[in-house]
C-alpha atoms as a printed R data frame, in Angstrom:
    type eleno elety resid chain resno      x       y       z
1   ATOM     1    CA   MET     A     1 65.549  -5.736 -55.089
2   ATOM     2    CA   PRO     A     2 62.977  -2.946 -56.435
3   ATOM     3    CA   PRO     A     3 60.474  -3.665 -57.016
4   ATOM     4    CA   SER     A     4 59.456  -4.790 -58.681
5   ATOM     5    CA   ALA     A     5 57.972  -3.263 -58.293
6   ATOM     6    CA   GLU     A     6 58.651  -2.112 -56.279
7   ATOM     7    CA   PRO     A     7 60.467  -0.889 -54.071
8   ATOM     8    CA   PRO     A     8 59.022   2.781 -53.099
9   ATOM     9    CA   ARG     A     9 58.170   4.714 -55.867
10  ATOM    10    CA   ALA     A    10 56.600   8.283 -54.527
11  ATOM    11    CA   SER     A    11 58.007  11.225 -56.893
12  ATOM    12    CA   PRO     A    12 58.951  14.222 -54.788
13  ATOM    13    CA   ALA     A    13 55.694  15.933 -55.307
14  ATOM    14    CA   ALA     A    14 53.611  12.942 -53.806
15  ATOM    15    CA   ALA     A    15 56.339  12.523 -50.750
16  ATOM    16    CA   ALA     A    16 55.269  16.092 -50.159
17  ATOM    17    CA   SER     A    17 51.757  15.261 -49.611
18  ATOM    18    CA   ASP     A    18 50.044  12.770 -47.010
19  ATOM    19    CA   THR     A    19 47.135  12.545 -49.538
20  ATOM    20    CA   PRO     A    20 47.434  10.683 -52.568
21  ATOM    21    CA   SER     A    21 46.123  11.964 -55.633
22  ATOM    22    CA   ALA     A    22 43.814  10.139 -58.361
23  ATOM    23    CA   SER     A    23 46.370   9.250 -60.329
24  ATOM    24    CA   ASP     A    24 48.706   7.902 -57.219
25  ATOM    25    CA   ALA     A    25 45.838   5.643 -56.936
26  ATOM    26    CA   ILE     A    26 46.384   4.256 -60.520
27  ATOM    27    CA   PHE     A    27 50.113   4.432 -60.677
28  ATOM    28    CA   TYR     A    28 50.330   2.488 -57.592
29  ATOM    29    CA   GLY     A    29 47.458   0.188 -58.293
30  ATOM    30    CA   VAL     A    30 49.227  -1.171 -61.545
31  ATOM    31    CA   LEU     A    31 52.408  -1.474 -59.795
32  ATOM    32    CA   ASN     A    32 50.928  -3.205 -56.610
33  ATOM    33    CA   GLY     A    33 48.519  -5.238 -59.375
34  ATOM    34    CA   LEU     A    34 51.930  -6.312 -61.161
35  ATOM    35    CA   GLU     A    35 53.032  -8.183 -57.727
36  ATOM    36    CA   ALA     A    36 49.560  -9.774 -57.294
37  ATOM    37    CA   GLN     A    37 49.323 -10.739 -60.979
38  ATOM    38    CA   ARG     A    38 45.990  -8.646 -61.319
39  ATOM    39    CA   PHE     A    39 48.028  -7.420 -64.084
40  ATOM    40    CA   VAL     A    40 50.292  -8.809 -66.657
41  ATOM    41    CA   PRO     A    41 53.319  -7.814 -69.084
42  ATOM    42    CA   GLY     A    42 51.820  -7.263 -72.618
43  ATOM    43    CA   GLN     A    43 48.561  -6.570 -71.333
44  ATOM    44    CA   ARG     A    44 46.958  -3.339 -72.737
45  ATOM    45    CA   LEU     A    45 45.645  -0.776 -70.518
46  ATOM    46    CA   VAL     A    46 42.259   0.681 -71.863
47  ATOM    47    CA   GLU     A    47 41.817   4.388 -70.013
48  ATOM    48    CA   VAL     A    48 38.301   3.911 -70.004
49  ATOM    49    CA   ASP     A    49 38.679   0.551 -67.895
50  ATOM    50    CA   LEU     A    50 41.149   2.218 -65.629
51  ATOM    51    CA   ALA     A    51 39.035   4.807 -65.076
52  ATOM    52    CA   GLN     A    52 35.790   2.499 -63.779
53  ATOM    53    CA   GLN     A    53 38.091   0.213 -62.430
54  ATOM    54    CA   PHE     A    54 40.047   3.007 -59.913
55  ATOM    55    CA   GLY     A    55 36.930   5.181 -59.780
56  ATOM    56    CA   VAL     A    56 38.613   8.224 -61.316
57  ATOM    57    CA   GLY     A    57 38.168  10.587 -64.216
58  ATOM    58    CA   ARG     A    58 40.196  10.144 -67.361
59  ATOM    59    CA   ASN     A    59 42.449  12.859 -66.853
60  ATOM    60    CA   SER     A    60 43.909  11.110 -63.960
61  ATOM    61    CA   VAL     A    61 44.233   7.817 -65.668
62  ATOM    62    CA   ARG     A    62 46.147   9.837 -68.367
63  ATOM    63    CA   GLU     A    63 48.429  11.288 -65.797
64  ATOM    64    CA   ALA     A    64 49.303   8.156 -64.099
65  ATOM    65    CA   LEU     A    65 49.915   6.488 -67.744
66  ATOM    66    CA   GLN     A    66 52.327   9.129 -68.542
67  ATOM    67    CA   ARG     A    67 54.167   8.593 -65.095
68  ATOM    68    CA   LEU     A    68 54.114   4.618 -65.742
69  ATOM    69    CA   ALA     A    69 55.749   5.344 -69.211
70  ATOM    70    CA   ALA     A    70 58.608   7.578 -67.728
71  ATOM    71    CA   ASP     A    71 59.041   5.227 -65.382
72  ATOM    72    CA   GLY     A    72 59.445   2.666 -68.103
73  ATOM    73    CA   ILE     A    73 56.647   0.224 -66.860
74  ATOM    74    CA   VAL     A    74 54.366   0.375 -69.633
75  ATOM    75    CA   ASP     A    75 54.907   1.223 -73.651
76  ATOM    76    CA   THR     A    76 53.069   3.510 -75.337
77  ATOM    77    CA   PHE     A    77 52.072   2.858 -79.114
78  ATOM    78    CA   ARG     A    78 50.458   4.923 -81.786
79  ATOM    79    CA   HIS     A    79 47.325   3.759 -82.770
80  ATOM    80    CA   ARG     A    80 47.364   1.092 -80.201
81  ATOM    81    CA   GLY     A    81 47.771   2.769 -76.766
82  ATOM    82    CA   VAL     A    82 49.342   1.751 -73.991
83  ATOM    83    CA   ALA     A    83 50.465  -1.915 -72.846
84  ATOM    84    CA   ILE     A    84 52.368  -2.773 -69.983
85  ATOM    85    CA   LYS     A    85 56.309  -3.716 -70.904
86  ATOM    86    CA   SER     A    86 57.432  -6.575 -71.632
87  ATOM    87    CA   LEU     A    87 60.946  -7.533 -71.287
88  ATOM    88    CA   SER     A    88 63.445  -9.662 -73.851
89  ATOM    89    CA   VAL     A    89 65.965 -11.773 -72.050
90  ATOM    90    CA   GLN     A    90 68.458  -9.036 -73.288
91  ATOM    91    CA   GLN     A    91 66.324  -6.197 -71.669
92  ATOM    92    CA   THR     A    92 66.155  -8.559 -68.483
93  ATOM    93    CA   ARG     A    93 69.791  -8.640 -68.361
94  ATOM    94    CA   ASP     A    94 70.267  -5.015 -69.015
95  ATOM    95    CA   VAL     A    95 67.852  -4.215 -66.057
96  ATOM    96    CA   LEU     A    96 69.640  -6.710 -63.753
97  ATOM    97    CA   ASP     A    97 72.921  -4.992 -64.659
98  ATOM    98    CA   VAL     A    98 71.900  -1.733 -63.608
99  ATOM    99    CA   ALA     A    99 69.785  -3.446 -60.627
100 ATOM   100    CA   GLU     A   100 73.139  -5.023 -59.234
101 ATOM   101    CA   ARG     A   101 75.075  -1.689 -58.649
102 ATOM   102    CA   MET     A   102 72.327   0.369 -57.162
103 ATOM   103    CA   THR     A   103 70.957  -2.045 -54.706
104 ATOM   104    CA   GLY     A   104 74.847  -2.209 -53.688
105 ATOM   105    CA   LEU     A   105 75.045   1.531 -53.525
106 ATOM   106    CA   LEU     A   106 71.711   1.747 -51.716
107 ATOM   107    CA   ALA     A   107 72.894  -0.937 -49.057
108 ATOM   108    CA   ARG     A   108 75.955   0.986 -48.823
109 ATOM   109    CA   SER     A   109 74.567   4.210 -48.186
110 ATOM   110    CA   ALA     A   110 71.903   2.821 -45.545
111 ATOM   111    CA   ALA     A   111 74.464   1.066 -43.547
112 ATOM   112    CA   ARG     A   112 76.459   4.500 -43.632
113 ATOM   113    CA   GLY     A   113 73.445   6.364 -42.552
114 ATOM   114    CA   ILE     A   114 72.773   4.122 -39.666
115 ATOM   115    CA   GLY     A   115 76.847   3.378 -38.605
116 ATOM   116    CA   GLN     A   116 77.772   6.847 -38.675
117 ATOM   117    CA   GLU     A   117 74.714   9.175 -38.563
118 ATOM   118    CA   GLY     A   118 72.788   7.261 -36.333
119 ATOM   119    CA   ARG     A   119 69.623   6.422 -38.108
120 ATOM   120    CA   PRO     A   120 67.135   3.861 -36.722
121 ATOM   121    CA   ALA     A   121 67.360   0.688 -37.895
122 ATOM   122    CA   ASP     A   122 63.685  -0.233 -36.160
123 ATOM   123    CA   ALA     A   123 61.728   0.307 -39.944
124 ATOM   124    CA   ILE     A   124 64.317  -2.455 -41.496
125 ATOM   125    CA   ALA     A   125 63.865  -4.879 -38.582
126 ATOM   126    CA   ALA     A   126 60.095  -4.493 -39.125
127 ATOM   127    CA   ALA     A   127 60.301  -5.169 -42.805
128 ATOM   128    CA   LEU     A   128 62.208  -8.208 -42.178
129 ATOM   129    CA   GLU     A   129 59.443  -9.430 -39.905
130 ATOM   130    CA   GLN     A   130 57.204  -9.010 -42.278
131 ATOM   131    CA   LEU     A   131 58.711 -10.570 -45.164
132 ATOM   132    CA   ARG     A   132 59.096 -13.814 -42.872
133 ATOM   133    CA   ALA     A   133 55.625 -13.730 -41.887
134 ATOM   134    CA   ALA     A   134 54.291 -13.326 -45.645
135 ATOM   135    CA   GLU     A   135 56.567 -15.942 -46.767
136 ATOM   136    CA   GLN     A   136 55.147 -18.140 -43.894
137 ATOM   137    CA   ASP     A   137 51.885 -17.538 -44.617
138 ATOM   138    CA   GLN     A   138 52.633 -18.168 -48.437
139 ATOM   139    CA   ASP     A   139 51.028 -14.673 -49.174
140 ATOM   140    CA   ASP     A   140 52.337 -13.534 -52.117
141 ATOM   141    CA   GLU     A   141 50.540  -9.741 -52.302
142 ATOM   142    CA   ALA     A   142 51.878  -9.204 -48.594
143 ATOM   143    CA   PHE     A   143 55.435 -10.036 -49.394
144 ATOM   144    CA   GLY     A   144 55.388  -7.990 -52.470
145 ATOM   145    CA   ARG     A   145 54.503  -5.132 -49.912
146 ATOM   146    CA   ALA     A   146 56.773  -5.912 -47.333
147 ATOM   147    CA   ARG     A   147 59.440  -5.644 -49.759
148 ATOM   148    CA   ARG     A   148 58.279  -2.439 -51.011
149 ATOM   149    CA   THR     A   149 58.630  -1.535 -46.979
150 ATOM   150    CA   PHE     A   150 61.875  -3.026 -46.605
151 ATOM   151    CA   TYR     A   151 63.505  -1.101 -49.814
152 ATOM   152    CA   ARG     A   152 61.359   2.258 -48.420
153 ATOM   153    CA   ALA     A   153 63.267   1.612 -44.992
154 ATOM   154    CA   LEU     A   154 66.334   1.163 -46.953
155 ATOM   155    CA   LEU     A   155 66.037   4.389 -48.644
156 ATOM   156    CA   GLU     A   156 65.074   6.521 -45.560
157 ATOM   157    CA   ALA     A   157 68.055   4.789 -43.804
158 ATOM   158    CA   SER     A   158 70.619   6.109 -46.713
159 ATOM   159    CA   GLY     A   159 69.012   9.614 -46.631
160 ATOM   160    CA   SER     A   160 69.769  10.039 -50.234
161 ATOM   161    CA   LEU     A   161 67.749  12.333 -52.190
162 ATOM   162    CA   GLU     A   162 69.314  11.028 -55.094
163 ATOM   163    CA   LEU     A   163 68.879   7.423 -54.593
164 ATOM   164    CA   ARG     A   164 65.584   8.115 -53.719
165 ATOM   165    CA   ARG     A   165 64.975   9.814 -57.250
166 ATOM   166    CA   LEU     A   166 66.899   6.954 -59.221
167 ATOM   167    CA   PHE     A   167 66.266   3.842 -57.639
168 ATOM   168    CA   PRO     A   168 62.628   3.455 -58.393
169 ATOM   169    CA   SER     A   169 63.350   4.162 -62.089
170 ATOM   170    CA   ILE     A   170 64.515   0.590 -62.145
171 ATOM   171    CA   GLN     A   171 62.320  -1.677 -63.861
172 ATOM   172    CA   MET     A   172 62.335  -4.506 -61.202
173 ATOM   173    CA   PRO     A   173 58.400  -4.608 -60.926
174 ATOM   174    CA   ILE     A   174 58.240  -6.176 -64.583
175 ATOM   175    CA   VAL     A   175 61.292  -8.463 -63.981
176 ATOM   176    CA   TYR     A   176 59.308 -10.043 -60.774
177 ATOM   177    CA   ALA     A   177 56.105 -10.155 -62.872
178 ATOM   178    CA   GLN     A   178 57.337 -11.858 -66.067
179 ATOM   179    CA   HIS     A   179 59.132 -14.048 -63.655
180 ATOM   180    CA   ARG     A   180 56.866 -15.858 -60.859
181 ATOM   181    CA   PHE     A   181 58.763 -19.090 -59.180
182 ATOM   182    CA   ALA     A   182 58.940 -20.466 -55.991
183 ATOM   183    CA   SER     A   183 62.474 -20.872 -55.530
184 ATOM   184    CA   LEU     A   184 63.025 -16.973 -56.383
185 ATOM   185    CA   GLN     A   185 60.866 -15.500 -53.498
186 ATOM   186    CA   LYS     A   186 63.023 -17.604 -50.985
187 ATOM   187    CA   LEU     A   187 65.973 -16.445 -52.625
188 ATOM   188    CA   ARG     A   188 64.828 -12.919 -52.297
189 ATOM   189    CA   LEU     A   189 64.019 -13.668 -48.549
190 ATOM   190    CA   ARG     A   190 67.401 -15.302 -47.751
191 ATOM   191    CA   ASP     A   191 69.061 -12.323 -49.267
192 ATOM   192    CA   TYR     A   192 67.179  -9.728 -47.906
193 ATOM   193    CA   ARG     A   193 67.935 -11.059 -44.407
194 ATOM   194    CA   GLN     A   194 71.785 -10.801 -45.284
195 ATOM   195    CA   ILE     A   195 71.367  -7.237 -46.708
196 ATOM   196    CA   GLY     A   196 69.319  -6.341 -43.301
197 ATOM   197    CA   ALA     A   197 71.821  -7.681 -41.037
198 ATOM   198    CA   ALA     A   198 74.733  -5.891 -42.586
199 ATOM   199    CA   VAL     A   199 73.187  -2.666 -42.868
200 ATOM   200    CA   MET     A   200 71.927  -2.730 -39.209
201 ATOM   201    CA   ASP     A   201 75.397  -3.601 -38.379
202 ATOM   202    CA   GLY     A   202 76.336  -0.756 -39.956
203 ATOM   203    CA   ASP     A   203 78.955  -2.592 -42.309
204 ATOM   204    CA   GLN     A   204 79.548  -0.867 -45.300
205 ATOM   205    CA   ASP     A   205 81.262  -3.297 -47.187
206 ATOM   206    CA   ALA     A   206 79.176  -6.162 -46.511
207 ATOM   207    CA   ALA     A   207 76.076  -4.432 -46.993
208 ATOM   208    CA   ASP     A   208 77.417  -3.518 -50.446
209 ATOM   209    CA   ALA     A   209 78.264  -6.904 -51.297
210 ATOM   210    CA   ALA     A   210 75.100  -8.479 -49.773
211 ATOM   211    CA   GLY     A   211 73.112  -5.781 -52.104
212 ATOM   212    CA   MET     A   212 75.235  -6.931 -55.041
213 ATOM   213    CA   GLN     A   213 75.465 -10.421 -54.579
214 ATOM   214    CA   HIS     A   214 71.179 -10.534 -54.067
215 ATOM   215    CA   VAL     A   215 71.283  -9.124 -57.770
216 ATOM   216    CA   ARG     A   216 73.522 -11.643 -59.072
217 ATOM   217    CA   ASN     A   217 71.677 -14.584 -57.331
218 ATOM   218    CA   VAL     A   218 68.194 -13.444 -58.963
219 ATOM   219    CA   ARG     A   219 70.077 -13.242 -62.604
220 ATOM   220    CA   GLU     A   220 71.373 -16.689 -62.090
221 ATOM   221    CA   GLU     A   221 68.084 -17.861 -61.224
222 ATOM   222    CA   ILE     A   222 66.191 -16.105 -63.567
223 ATOM   223    CA   LEU     A   223 68.546 -17.206 -66.308
224 ATOM   224    CA   ARG     A   224 68.503 -20.766 -65.203
225 ATOM   225    CA   LYS     A   225 65.001 -21.068 -65.508
226 ATOM   226    CA   ILE     A   226 64.380 -19.559 -68.825
227 ATOM   227    CA   GLY     A   227 67.670 -22.267 -70.425
228 ATOM   228    CA   ALA     A   228 65.390 -25.068 -68.426
229 ATOM   229    CA   ASP     A   229 61.909 -23.778 -69.741
230 ATOM   230    CA   ALA     A   230 63.757 -23.372 -73.378
231 ATOM   231    CA   ALA     A   231 65.572 -27.001 -73.102
232 ATOM   232    CA   GLY     A   232 62.016 -28.168 -72.082
233 ATOM   233    CA   GLY     A   233 60.440 -26.672 -75.342
234 ATOM   234    CA   ALA     A   234 62.948 -27.786 -77.795
235 ATOM   235    CA   ALA     A   235 62.453 -31.177 -76.181
236 ATOM   236    CA   ALA     A   236 58.787 -31.250 -76.850
């Protein structure tokens, strides 16, 4: 599920060029930084600091921040600048509701692309192997990269321009940045394997079901952890 993240977030303009722009460096740098815990929800983003960190001009920083705001990754406050979005419990539920439908649709579309239109499944298999290796090495940053590769492979298999436009706007990078625990990553790997297997088999119904179930599993685990933390806080 996106990422997070995630998942591939290339704009049509970026996709048309093999050379990333200065604003791309910041845009993807913030997204990747969320995965690697270099940035956290609620953190203020200061233009001059980002310009120095990424070695770009202030105009490129402003462009990247506008893109991040358009994708719902940051909030812009009058007189207070820009901060990475932090989601309430209800907002997290809302994001997951959208992600559930979209992930099922993406998996179904990818299975159709492979099963009926003969698109290759090699990239999906390779991404699953990267996920497995990252989990084995307990490398969270590598797992994040592999997760984005997995979703990018699904989008390529789907061949849907509309999914390529809409899927990256889901605020899963914020969800995963706010909720970091080992059981969630193991759950994601297990579910990605099930999604990948159904897609590579060209089984549209199974892929759709696996994609939606994955987000349900993520929702259940996050809410369970929130409930446990709340109970622990009340007891203390």
